[in-house]
Coordinates of C-alpha atoms in Angstrom, one line a residue:
Chain Z
M1 CA -42.5 -0.3 -8.4
M2 CA -41.0 -3.5 -6.8
L3 CA -41.0 -2.5 -3.2
D4 CA -44.9 -2.2 -3.1
G5 CA -44.7 -6.0 -2.8
L6 CA -42.5 -6.1 0.0
Y7 CA -43.6 -3.1 2.1
Q8 CA -47.4 -3.5 2.0
E9 CA -49.5 -0.9 4.0
I10 CA -50.4 -3.8 6.6
I11 CA -46.7 -4.5 7.1
L12 CA -45.7 -0.8 7.8
D13 CA -48.8 -0.6 10.1
H14 CA -47.9 -3.2 12.2
Y15 CA -44.3 -2.1 12.2
K16 CA -45.3 1.5 13.2
H17 CA -48.2 0.1 15.7
P18 CA -47.2 -3.4 16.8
H19 CA -49.9 -5.5 18.5
G20 CA -49.2 -6.9 21.8
R21 CA -45.3 -5.9 22.0
G22 CA -43.5 -6.1 25.4
L23 CA -42.4 -9.2 27.4
R24 CA -45.0 -10.1 30.0
D25 CA -45.3 -12.3 33.1
P26 CA -46.2 -15.1 33.7
F27 CA -45.0 -17.3 31.0
N28 CA -44.3 -21.0 30.6
G29 CA -41.7 -20.9 27.7
E30 CA -39.1 -18.4 26.4
A31 CA -36.7 -18.3 23.5
H32 CA -34.4 -15.8 22.4
H33 CA -33.5 -16.0 18.7
V34 CA -31.0 -14.2 16.6
N35 CA -30.3 -13.9 12.8
P36 CA -26.6 -14.1 12.5
T37 CA -26.1 -12.4 9.1
C38 CA -28.0 -9.3 10.2
G39 CA -27.9 -9.3 13.9
D40 CA -31.6 -8.9 14.4
E41 CA -33.0 -10.5 17.7
I42 CA -36.2 -11.3 19.3
T43 CA -37.4 -12.9 22.4
V44 CA -40.7 -14.7 22.4
R45 CA -42.6 -15.9 25.6
V46 CA -45.8 -18.0 25.5
S47 CA -48.3 -18.8 28.3
S48 CA -50.7 -21.5 28.1
A49 CA -53.9 -21.9 30.0
A50 CA -56.9 -23.9 29.6
G51 CA -55.6 -25.7 26.3
E52 CA -54.9 -22.5 24.3
F53 CA -52.0 -19.8 24.0
S54 CA -53.3 -17.6 26.7
D55 CA -50.8 -15.1 26.1
I56 CA -47.8 -14.6 23.4
S57 CA -45.3 -11.6 24.3
Y58 CA -42.2 -10.4 22.6
D59 CA -39.5 -7.9 22.5
G60 CA -36.7 -7.2 19.7
L61 CA -34.7 -5.3 17.7
G62 CA -35.1 -5.6 13.9
C63 CA -36.4 -4.6 10.7
S64 CA -39.6 -3.7 9.7
I65 CA -40.3 -7.1 8.4
S66 CA -39.3 -9.0 11.5
Q67 CA -41.1 -6.6 13.8
A68 CA -44.3 -6.6 11.7
S69 CA -44.1 -10.7 11.5
A70 CA -43.9 -10.5 15.4
S71 CA -47.1 -8.4 15.5
V72 CA -48.9 -10.6 13.1
L73 CA -48.1 -13.5 14.9
Y74 CA -49.4 -12.2 18.2
E75 CA -52.8 -11.5 16.4
L76 CA -52.9 -14.9 14.7
L77 CA -51.9 -17.1 17.5
R78 CA -52.9 -15.8 20.9
G79 CA -55.9 -17.7 22.2
R80 CA -55.4 -20.5 19.8
S81 CA -55.2 -24.2 20.7
P82 CA -51.9 -25.9 19.9
E83 CA -53.6 -27.6 17.1
D84 CA -54.8 -24.4 15.5
A85 CA -51.6 -22.5 16.2
A86 CA -49.6 -25.4 14.6
G87 CA -51.7 -25.2 11.4
I88 CA -51.2 -21.4 10.9
H89 CA -47.7 -21.8 11.9
E90 CA -47.3 -24.4 9.1
A91 CA -49.2 -22.1 6.6
F92 CA -46.9 -19.0 7.5
V93 CA -43.7 -20.8 7.0
A94 CA -45.2 -22.8 3.8
L95 CA -46.0 -19.0 2.2
M96 CA -42.6 -17.8 3.3
Q97 CA -40.7 -20.7 1.8
G98 CA -42.9 -20.9 -1.3
R99 CA -40.6 -18.2 -3.3
G100 CA -43.8 -16.3 -4.3
Q101 CA -45.6 -19.4 -5.8
V102 CA -47.9 -20.1 -2.9
E103 CA -51.4 -18.5 -2.8
P104 CA -52.0 -17.5 0.6
D105 CA -55.6 -18.3 2.4
E106 CA -56.7 -15.2 3.9
D107 CA -59.1 -17.3 6.3
V108 CA -56.0 -18.9 7.7
L109 CA -53.4 -16.3 7.9
G110 CA -55.2 -13.0 8.1
D111 CA -53.0 -10.2 8.1
G112 CA -50.2 -12.7 7.3
I113 CA -51.1 -12.8 3.7
A114 CA -49.3 -9.0 3.4
F115 CA -46.1 -11.0 3.8
A116 CA -46.5 -13.0 0.3
G117 CA -44.5 -10.2 -1.3
V118 CA -41.7 -11.1 1.3
A119 CA -41.3 -14.6 -0.2
K120 CA -40.0 -13.0 -3.1
F121 CA -37.0 -11.5 -1.5
P122 CA -34.8 -14.6 -0.4
A123 CA -32.8 -12.2 1.7
R124 CA -35.6 -11.1 3.7
V125 CA -37.5 -14.4 4.3
K126 CA -35.4 -15.2 7.4
C127 CA -36.5 -11.8 8.8
A128 CA -40.3 -12.8 8.3
L129 CA -39.7 -16.4 10.0
L130 CA -37.6 -15.1 13.0
P131 CA -40.2 -14.6 15.4
W132 CA -42.1 -17.7 14.2
M133 CA -39.1 -19.7 15.0
A134 CA -38.6 -18.2 18.2
F135 CA -42.3 -18.7 18.8
K136 CA -42.1 -22.5 18.1
D137 CA -39.1 -22.9 20.5
A138 CA -40.6 -21.0 23.2
A139 CA -43.9 -23.1 22.9
A140 CA -41.5 -26.4 23.0
R141 CA -39.9 -25.2 26.1
A142 CA -43.4 -24.8 27.6
G143 CA -44.2 -28.4 26.7
I144 CA -46.2 -27.3 23.7
D145 CA -45.5 -28.9 20.3
V146 CA -46.4 -26.5 17.4
S147 CA -45.2 -28.9 14.6
S148 CA -48.0 -30.0 12.2
E149 CA -48.6 -32.8 14.4
A150 CA -49.3 -30.8 17.5
S151 CA -50.0 -32.7 20.4
E152 CA -52.1 -31.6 23.4
V153 CA -51.0 -28.7 26.1
K154 CA -49.1 -31.1 28.5
A155 CA -48.9 -28.1 31.1
Chain X
M1 CA -2.3 14.2 -14.0
T2 CA -5.7 14.7 -12.9
F3 CA -7.7 11.8 -12.0
D4 CA -10.3 11.0 -14.7
V5 CA -13.1 9.3 -12.8
V6 CA -15.0 9.0 -16.3
R7 CA -12.3 7.4 -17.5
V8 CA -11.9 4.8 -14.9
R9 CA -15.4 4.0 -14.9
A10 CA -15.2 3.0 -18.7
D11 CA -12.7 0.2 -17.3
F12 CA -15.5 -1.3 -15.3
P13 CA -18.0 -3.4 -17.5
I14 CA -20.4 -3.8 -14.7
L15 CA -20.9 -0.3 -14.0
T16 CA -22.9 -0.2 -17.2
R17 CA -25.6 -2.4 -15.9
E18 CA -29.0 -1.4 -14.2
V19 CA -30.5 -2.5 -11.4
N20 CA -34.2 -2.4 -10.6
G21 CA -34.5 -0.3 -13.5
H22 CA -32.0 2.3 -12.4
P23 CA -28.5 2.6 -13.3
L24 CA -26.4 0.7 -10.9
V25 CA -25.0 3.1 -7.9
Y26 CA -22.2 0.7 -6.2
L27 CA -21.5 1.9 -3.0
D28 CA -20.2 -1.5 -1.3
S29 CA -16.5 -1.6 -2.3
A30 CA -15.7 -2.1 1.4
N31 CA -17.5 -5.4 1.2
T32 CA -16.2 -6.4 -2.3
S33 CA -14.7 -4.1 -5.1
Q34 CA -15.9 -4.3 -8.9
K35 CA -13.2 -5.8 -11.2
P36 CA -11.7 -3.7 -14.2
A37 CA -12.1 -5.3 -17.7
Q38 CA -7.9 -5.9 -17.7
V39 CA -8.4 -8.1 -14.3
I40 CA -10.9 -10.0 -16.1
K41 CA -9.3 -10.4 -19.1
A42 CA -6.2 -11.4 -17.4
M43 CA -7.7 -14.3 -15.6
R44 CA -9.4 -15.4 -18.9
M45 CA -6.1 -15.4 -20.6
H46 CA -4.5 -17.2 -17.8
N47 CA -7.0 -19.8 -18.1
E48 CA -7.4 -19.9 -21.9
R49 CA -3.6 -19.9 -22.6
H50 CA -1.5 -20.9 -19.4
N51 CA -3.3 -23.1 -17.3
G52 CA -1.4 -25.7 -15.6
N53 CA -0.4 -26.5 -12.0
V54 CA 2.4 -24.5 -10.4
S55 CA 5.8 -25.5 -8.7
R56 CA 5.7 -29.1 -9.9
S57 CA 5.5 -29.2 -13.8
V58 CA 8.3 -29.5 -16.0
H59 CA 5.7 -29.2 -19.1
T60 CA 5.5 -25.8 -20.7
L61 CA 2.2 -24.7 -19.3
G62 CA 3.1 -25.5 -15.8
T63 CA 6.0 -23.5 -16.3
E64 CA 3.9 -20.6 -17.7
A65 CA 1.7 -21.0 -15.0
T66 CA 4.3 -20.9 -12.2
S67 CA 6.1 -17.9 -13.7
A68 CA 2.7 -16.1 -13.9
Y69 CA 1.9 -17.0 -10.4
E70 CA 5.6 -16.0 -9.1
D71 CA 5.1 -12.6 -11.2
A72 CA 2.0 -11.8 -9.3
R73 CA 3.9 -12.3 -5.9
G74 CA 6.4 -9.9 -7.3
K75 CA 3.9 -7.4 -8.2
V76 CA 2.2 -7.6 -4.7
A77 CA 5.5 -7.6 -2.7
A78 CA 6.6 -4.1 -4.7
F79 CA 3.0 -2.9 -4.1
V80 CA 3.4 -2.9 -0.5
G81 CA 7.1 -2.5 -0.4
A82 CA 8.2 -5.7 0.9
S83 CA 11.9 -6.5 0.9
T84 CA 11.6 -9.4 -1.0
P85 CA 8.6 -11.5 -2.7
D86 CA 9.2 -14.5 -0.4
E87 CA 7.6 -12.1 2.2
I88 CA 4.4 -12.5 0.5
V89 CA 2.2 -15.7 1.4
F90 CA -0.8 -16.1 -0.7
T91 CA -3.9 -17.1 1.4
K92 CA -7.5 -17.6 0.6
N93 CA -8.3 -14.0 2.1
S94 CA -7.4 -11.7 4.9
T95 CA -9.3 -14.0 7.3
E96 CA -6.8 -17.0 6.6
A97 CA -3.8 -14.7 6.6
I98 CA -4.9 -13.6 10.4
N99 CA -5.6 -17.0 11.4
L100 CA -2.4 -18.4 10.0
V101 CA -0.4 -15.9 12.1
A102 CA -2.7 -16.7 15.1
Y103 CA -1.8 -20.1 14.7
S104 CA 1.7 -20.3 13.6
L105 CA 3.0 -17.3 15.5
G106 CA 1.0 -18.4 18.5
Q107 CA 3.0 -21.8 18.5
H108 CA 6.3 -20.3 17.8
L109 CA 6.0 -17.8 20.9
A110 CA 4.7 -20.8 23.0
L111 CA 1.9 -18.4 24.5
K112 CA 0.9 -19.3 28.1
P113 CA -1.1 -18.0 31.0
G114 CA 0.0 -14.7 32.1
D115 CA 0.9 -13.3 28.3
E116 CA -1.4 -10.8 26.6
I117 CA -2.9 -10.2 23.0
V118 CA -4.1 -6.8 22.3
I119 CA -6.6 -5.8 19.8
S120 CA -9.1 -3.1 19.5
E121 CA -13.0 -2.6 19.8
M122 CA -13.1 -1.6 16.0
E123 CA -11.8 -4.9 14.9
H124 CA -13.6 -7.1 12.2
H125 CA -14.7 -10.6 13.5
S126 CA -11.8 -12.0 11.8
N127 CA -9.4 -10.0 14.0
I128 CA -11.3 -11.1 17.0
V129 CA -12.4 -14.6 16.9
P130 CA -8.9 -16.1 16.0
W131 CA -7.2 -14.2 18.9
Q132 CA -10.1 -15.5 21.2
L133 CA -9.4 -19.2 20.2
L134 CA -5.7 -18.9 20.6
C135 CA -6.3 -17.4 24.2
E136 CA -8.4 -20.2 24.7
R137 CA -5.8 -22.7 23.6
T138 CA -2.9 -21.3 25.6
G139 CA -4.6 -19.4 28.5
A140 CA -3.3 -16.4 27.2
T141 CA -5.5 -13.1 28.0
L142 CA -7.0 -10.8 25.5
R143 CA -7.2 -7.3 26.0
W144 CA -8.4 -4.3 23.7
F145 CA -8.6 -0.7 23.1
G146 CA -11.8 1.1 23.2
V147 CA -13.1 3.5 20.7
T148 CA -14.0 7.0 21.7
D149 CA -17.5 8.7 20.5
E150 CA -15.5 10.3 17.6
G151 CA -14.8 6.8 16.3
R152 CA -10.9 6.7 17.0
L153 CA -8.8 4.3 19.1
A154 CA -8.9 5.4 22.8
P155 CA -5.6 6.0 24.1
D156 CA -4.5 3.6 26.9
D157 CA -1.0 4.0 28.2
D158 CA -1.1 0.6 30.2
L159 CA -2.5 -1.6 27.7
I160 CA 0.8 -2.8 26.0
N161 CA 3.1 -3.9 28.7
E162 CA 5.8 -6.3 29.2
R163 CA 3.1 -9.3 29.4
T164 CA 2.0 -8.3 25.6
K165 CA 3.4 -10.6 23.2
I166 CA 1.0 -9.8 20.1
V167 CA -0.8 -6.5 18.9
S168 CA -3.2 -7.1 16.0
I169 CA -5.2 -3.6 15.1
V170 CA -7.0 -2.7 12.1
H171 CA -5.2 -0.2 9.9
M172 CA -8.6 1.4 8.5
S173 CA -11.8 0.5 10.1
N174 CA -14.3 -1.4 7.9
V175 CA -17.3 0.2 9.9
L176 CA -16.1 3.8 11.0
G177 CA -13.7 4.4 8.0
T178 CA -11.1 5.5 10.6
I179 CA -7.4 5.2 9.5
N180 CA -5.7 4.6 12.7
D181 CA -2.4 6.2 13.0
V182 CA -0.5 2.9 14.3
S183 CA 2.9 4.3 14.7
G184 CA 2.7 5.0 18.3
I185 CA 1.3 1.4 19.0
V186 CA 3.7 -0.1 16.7
A187 CA 6.6 1.5 18.7
R188 CA 5.0 0.8 22.1
A189 CA 4.8 -2.7 21.0
H190 CA 8.3 -3.2 19.7
E191 CA 9.3 -1.6 22.7
V192 CA 8.1 -4.5 25.1
G193 CA 9.1 -7.0 22.7
A194 CA 5.7 -7.6 21.2
L195 CA 5.0 -8.3 17.6
V196 CA 2.7 -6.6 15.6
L197 CA -0.1 -7.7 13.0
L198 CA -1.9 -5.0 11.0
D199 CA -5.4 -5.8 9.5
C200 CA -4.9 -3.7 6.3
S201 CA -7.8 -5.2 4.2
Q202 CA -9.5 -1.8 4.0
S203 CA -6.2 0.3 3.9
V204 CA -4.0 -1.4 1.1
P205 CA -6.9 -0.9 -1.5
H206 CA -7.3 2.6 -1.1
L207 CA -4.2 4.5 -0.1
P208 CA -0.3 4.0 -0.1
V209 CA 0.6 1.2 2.3
D210 CA 4.4 0.8 2.7
V211 CA 5.3 -2.1 5.2
Q212 CA 8.6 -0.7 5.8
A213 CA 6.9 2.8 6.8
L214 CA 4.5 1.2 8.9
E215 CA 7.1 -0.8 10.7
A216 CA 4.7 -3.8 11.6
D217 CA 5.8 -7.3 11.4
F218 CA 3.0 -8.8 9.8
I219 CA 0.1 -7.1 7.3
A220 CA -3.2 -9.0 6.1
F221 CA -5.1 -8.1 3.2
T222 CA -7.3 -9.4 0.4
G223 CA -7.5 -9.3 -3.3
H224 CA -11.3 -8.8 -4.0
K225 CA -11.4 -5.5 -2.0
M226 CA -8.6 -4.4 -4.6
L227 CA -10.1 -5.0 -8.1
G228 CA -8.9 -8.5 -7.8
P229 CA -10.9 -11.4 -7.7
T230 CA -12.2 -13.5 -4.5
G231 CA -10.4 -16.2 -3.4
I232 CA -6.9 -14.7 -3.0
G233 CA -5.6 -13.0 0.1
V234 CA -2.0 -12.0 1.2
L235 CA -0.1 -12.1 4.4
W236 CA 3.1 -10.0 4.5
G237 CA 5.6 -10.8 7.0
R238 CA 9.1 -10.2 8.1
Y239 CA 11.2 -12.8 6.2
S240 CA 13.2 -13.7 9.5
L241 CA 9.8 -14.2 11.6
L242 CA 8.1 -15.9 8.8
A243 CA 11.3 -18.5 8.5
E244 CA 11.0 -19.2 12.2
M245 CA 7.3 -19.9 12.2
P246 CA 6.1 -23.5 12.2
P247 CA 3.4 -24.4 9.1
F248 CA -0.4 -23.8 9.6
L249 CA -2.2 -26.0 7.0
A250 CA -0.1 -29.0 5.8
G251 CA 0.2 -31.1 2.6
G252 CA 1.7 -30.8 -0.8
S253 CA 3.9 -27.9 -1.8
M254 CA 4.9 -27.1 1.7
I255 CA 7.4 -29.8 2.3
E256 CA 11.1 -30.0 1.6
T257 CA 11.0 -33.7 2.1
V258 CA 8.8 -36.7 3.4
T259 CA 9.3 -39.9 4.6
M260 CA 6.7 -42.2 6.3
G261 CA 8.6 -41.2 9.8
G262 CA 8.3 -37.5 9.4
T263 CA 8.5 -34.5 7.2
T264 CA 10.9 -31.1 7.0
F265 CA 9.1 -28.1 5.8
A266 CA 9.9 -25.7 2.8
A267 CA 11.2 -22.2 3.2
P268 CA 8.3 -19.4 3.3
P269 CA 6.4 -18.5 1.6
A270 CA 6.0 -22.1 0.3
R271 CA 5.8 -23.2 3.8
F272 CA 2.5 -21.4 4.3
E273 CA 1.0 -22.4 0.9
A274 CA -0.1 -26.0 1.1
G275 CA -2.0 -27.5 -1.6
T276 CA -2.8 -26.2 -5.0
P277 CA -3.2 -22.4 -4.7
P278 CA -5.3 -19.9 -6.2
I279 CA -3.4 -19.4 -9.4
A280 CA -5.8 -17.7 -11.9
E281 CA -6.8 -15.6 -8.8
A282 CA -3.2 -14.5 -8.1
V283 CA -2.8 -13.5 -11.8
G284 CA -5.9 -11.4 -11.4
L285 CA -4.6 -9.9 -8.2
G286 CA -1.5 -8.9 -10.1
A287 CA -3.7 -7.5 -13.0
A288 CA -5.3 -5.4 -10.2
V289 CA -1.9 -4.3 -8.8
D290 CA -0.7 -3.4 -12.2
Y291 CA -4.1 -1.1 -12.6
L292 CA -3.8 0.6 -9.4
T293 CA -0.2 1.0 -9.8
A294 CA -0.7 3.0 -13.2
L295 CA -3.5 5.0 -11.6
G296 CA -1.1 5.9 -8.7
M297 CA -2.2 4.9 -5.1
E298 CA -1.8 8.9 -4.1
A299 CA -4.3 9.8 -6.9
V300 CA -6.8 6.8 -5.8
H301 CA -6.6 8.2 -2.3
Q302 CA -7.2 11.6 -3.1
H303 CA -10.3 11.0 -5.3
E304 CA -11.7 8.8 -2.3
Q305 CA -10.8 11.8 0.1
D306 CA -12.7 14.3 -2.1
I307 CA -15.9 11.8 -2.4
T308 CA -15.6 11.3 1.2
A309 CA -15.4 15.2 2.2
Y310 CA -18.6 15.4 -0.4
A311 CA -20.5 12.6 1.1
L312 CA -19.9 13.5 4.6
K313 CA -21.3 16.8 4.1
T314 CA -24.4 15.6 1.8
L315 CA -25.3 13.2 4.4
T316 CA -25.1 15.7 7.4
D317 CA -27.5 17.6 5.5
V318 CA -30.0 14.8 5.3
P319 CA -32.4 15.3 8.3
G320 CA -32.3 12.4 10.7
V321 CA -29.1 10.9 9.3
E322 CA -26.5 10.2 12.1
I323 CA -22.9 9.4 11.0
F324 CA -20.7 6.8 13.0
G325 CA -17.1 7.5 12.8
P326 CA -15.0 10.6 12.0
A327 CA -17.1 13.6 11.1
T328 CA -14.5 15.2 8.7
P329 CA -12.1 13.5 6.0
E330 CA -9.1 13.7 8.0
G331 CA -7.6 10.5 9.4
R332 CA -10.7 8.6 7.5
G333 CA -11.2 6.8 4.4
G334 CA -14.2 6.4 2.1
T335 CA -16.4 4.1 4.2
L336 CA -19.0 5.8 5.8
S337 CA -21.7 4.1 8.3
F338 CA -24.8 5.8 9.4
G339 CA -28.5 5.4 10.8
V340 CA -31.4 6.8 9.5
D341 CA -33.6 7.8 12.8
G342 CA -36.5 5.3 13.2
V343 CA -35.5 3.1 10.4
H344 CA -33.8 -0.2 10.4
P345 CA -30.6 -0.5 8.3
H346 CA -32.4 -3.5 6.5
D347 CA -35.4 -1.3 5.5
V348 CA -32.8 1.5 4.4
G349 CA -30.8 -1.2 2.3
Q350 CA -33.9 -2.5 0.6
V351 CA -35.4 0.8 -0.3
L352 CA -32.2 1.9 -1.6
D353 CA -31.7 -1.4 -3.5
A354 CA -34.8 -0.6 -5.3
L355 CA -33.6 2.6 -6.8
G356 CA -30.3 0.6 -7.5
V357 CA -28.2 2.1 -4.7
E358 CA -26.1 -0.9 -3.5
V359 CA -25.3 -0.5 0.1
R360 CA -24.2 -2.7 3.1
V361 CA -26.6 -3.2 5.9
G362 CA -26.1 -5.1 9.2
H363 CA -23.4 -5.4 11.6
H364 CA -20.6 -5.5 9.0
C365 CA -19.0 -8.5 10.9
A366 CA -18.0 -5.9 13.6
K367 CA -20.5 -6.4 16.2
P368 CA -18.4 -5.0 19.2
T369 CA -18.1 -1.8 16.9
C370 CA -21.8 -1.6 16.5
A371 CA -22.5 -2.4 20.1
R372 CA -19.9 0.4 21.0
F373 CA -22.3 2.8 19.4
G374 CA -25.5 1.2 20.8
V375 CA -27.0 -0.2 17.6
P376 CA -27.4 -3.6 16.5
A377 CA -26.8 -2.7 12.7
M378 CA -25.9 0.5 10.7
T379 CA -26.1 1.3 6.9
R380 CA -22.8 1.6 5.1
A381 CA -21.9 3.4 2.0
S382 CA -18.4 2.6 1.1
F383 CA -16.6 4.2 -1.9
Y384 CA -13.9 3.6 -4.4
L385 CA -11.8 5.1 -7.5
Y386 CA -14.9 4.7 -9.4
T387 CA -17.5 6.3 -7.3
T388 CA -19.0 9.8 -8.4
T389 CA -20.5 12.8 -6.7
D390 CA -23.5 12.1 -8.7
E391 CA -23.8 8.6 -6.9
I392 CA -23.6 10.4 -3.6
D393 CA -26.6 12.3 -4.7
A394 CA -28.2 9.4 -5.6
L395 CA -27.7 8.0 -2.3
A396 CA -29.0 11.3 -0.7
R397 CA -32.3 11.1 -2.7
G398 CA -32.6 7.3 -1.7
L399 CA -32.5 8.3 1.8
D400 CA -35.2 10.9 1.1
Q401 CA -37.2 7.8 -0.5
V402 CA -36.7 5.7 2.8
K403 CA -38.0 8.6 5.1
K404 CA -40.8 8.8 2.8
V405 CA -41.5 5.1 2.9
F406 CA -41.1 4.9 6.8
G407 CA -42.1 8.4 7.9

């Protein structure tokens, strides 16, 4: 059935048992994003220390895709340098915008590869990207650029 | 004559298609309704045989198009009991109709600080935001009726008072399905000299609506929710009021005469129909009105009441489902919003879609209504004259599947 491609066990598992959920202090940057079409929202905080994202915390209201995506983001980006985070971020965005044509690299994306099926549901791509866009903004507010040509931690 | 849903369904070509390998179960008519072959054909015939621009051509095609456009106005006027077709202004949709009133009436009344506009907490964004903007422009204050736990307007005796200038209330909620008994509100508004707009987007398609009986000053509704095409909406207004109101959009067709020094304006409805209007869409809406009139709005409404009663009972029996809005068919229409315990509406909608069941999920352009019930989003099933009890059963089976996936 088509749904199997969307609701992978990994996604449902992250949804039911989210990793790293809950907002934590201290933090260096925070961003709150909403999806205006469905009303989903998420707040992401980043804290940086010793040249890495020492913590990423989040809380939000949303569907299984957006909430599981936040959990996977936490697993993938916490403890990473801005350069590594930027690379993973770019790979995830490319996967989601690939209309199902992009073959995900498990070495880079880990559990994130489970979202490959989401890319075939255009209405849900925004759900999956919501926490990633909020993370990028939160990092920017902490003075860290996580676009593909990421810079050093300035803080 | 009994209402024959099987015969009605045969008029709707789309109902024979499959979605994701399942027969289509279309439960999203409050969002947009499906169109019968009669409407599709009327629009095609117009474009194939009678296409010309309206109100400006002496040639045969232009004359035929003008006559078709004005015939549609006449049909819509009769459908809602307008005194004259000149009380029917064609707009793009309900949103534009409400914006027209907010802009033109707001200007006509010369609203100022101290004046008040009254709406409610169960409005669609299109009946909130235009009034917020009007208040920002004029300094007037926006006030609103609350909503009870049962999904009814909360009585508030002091809300409409001598400061109130405009009251704009939804006739039937697009989320809760509540049909508001607006008679008391209209009477109170008129007692204090305020004017009343009713958002009838969800009522005109589903129940008999007579503007004389409603006693409001304006109503807004839209073609695509009543078997017609997208791109055409309707503002009905009392002619004496429309005649006093300044234009909203300006351009061709809405003028009496134009010089480089200034312009005088046409009488309503032309004054409010600047530019080439949606002509084929008006023809389609006229055909939709013919279709509904032939069936009889009482019969359509009764069918939906029966379906709603069945759906309320069926969904109440599904464990973990919570219905928002009136729990019985009395004073409500066939729009039913609900939550499934522990599952986000997006996920509910996605699983249902995989089974061919098309429902709306999200905030339904009524975020304050969702907030009133403490949820960011809801799942909504909405019915129409082609909805069957079998489709309600398919919805219930789908919800069992939802709980299986997310249980």
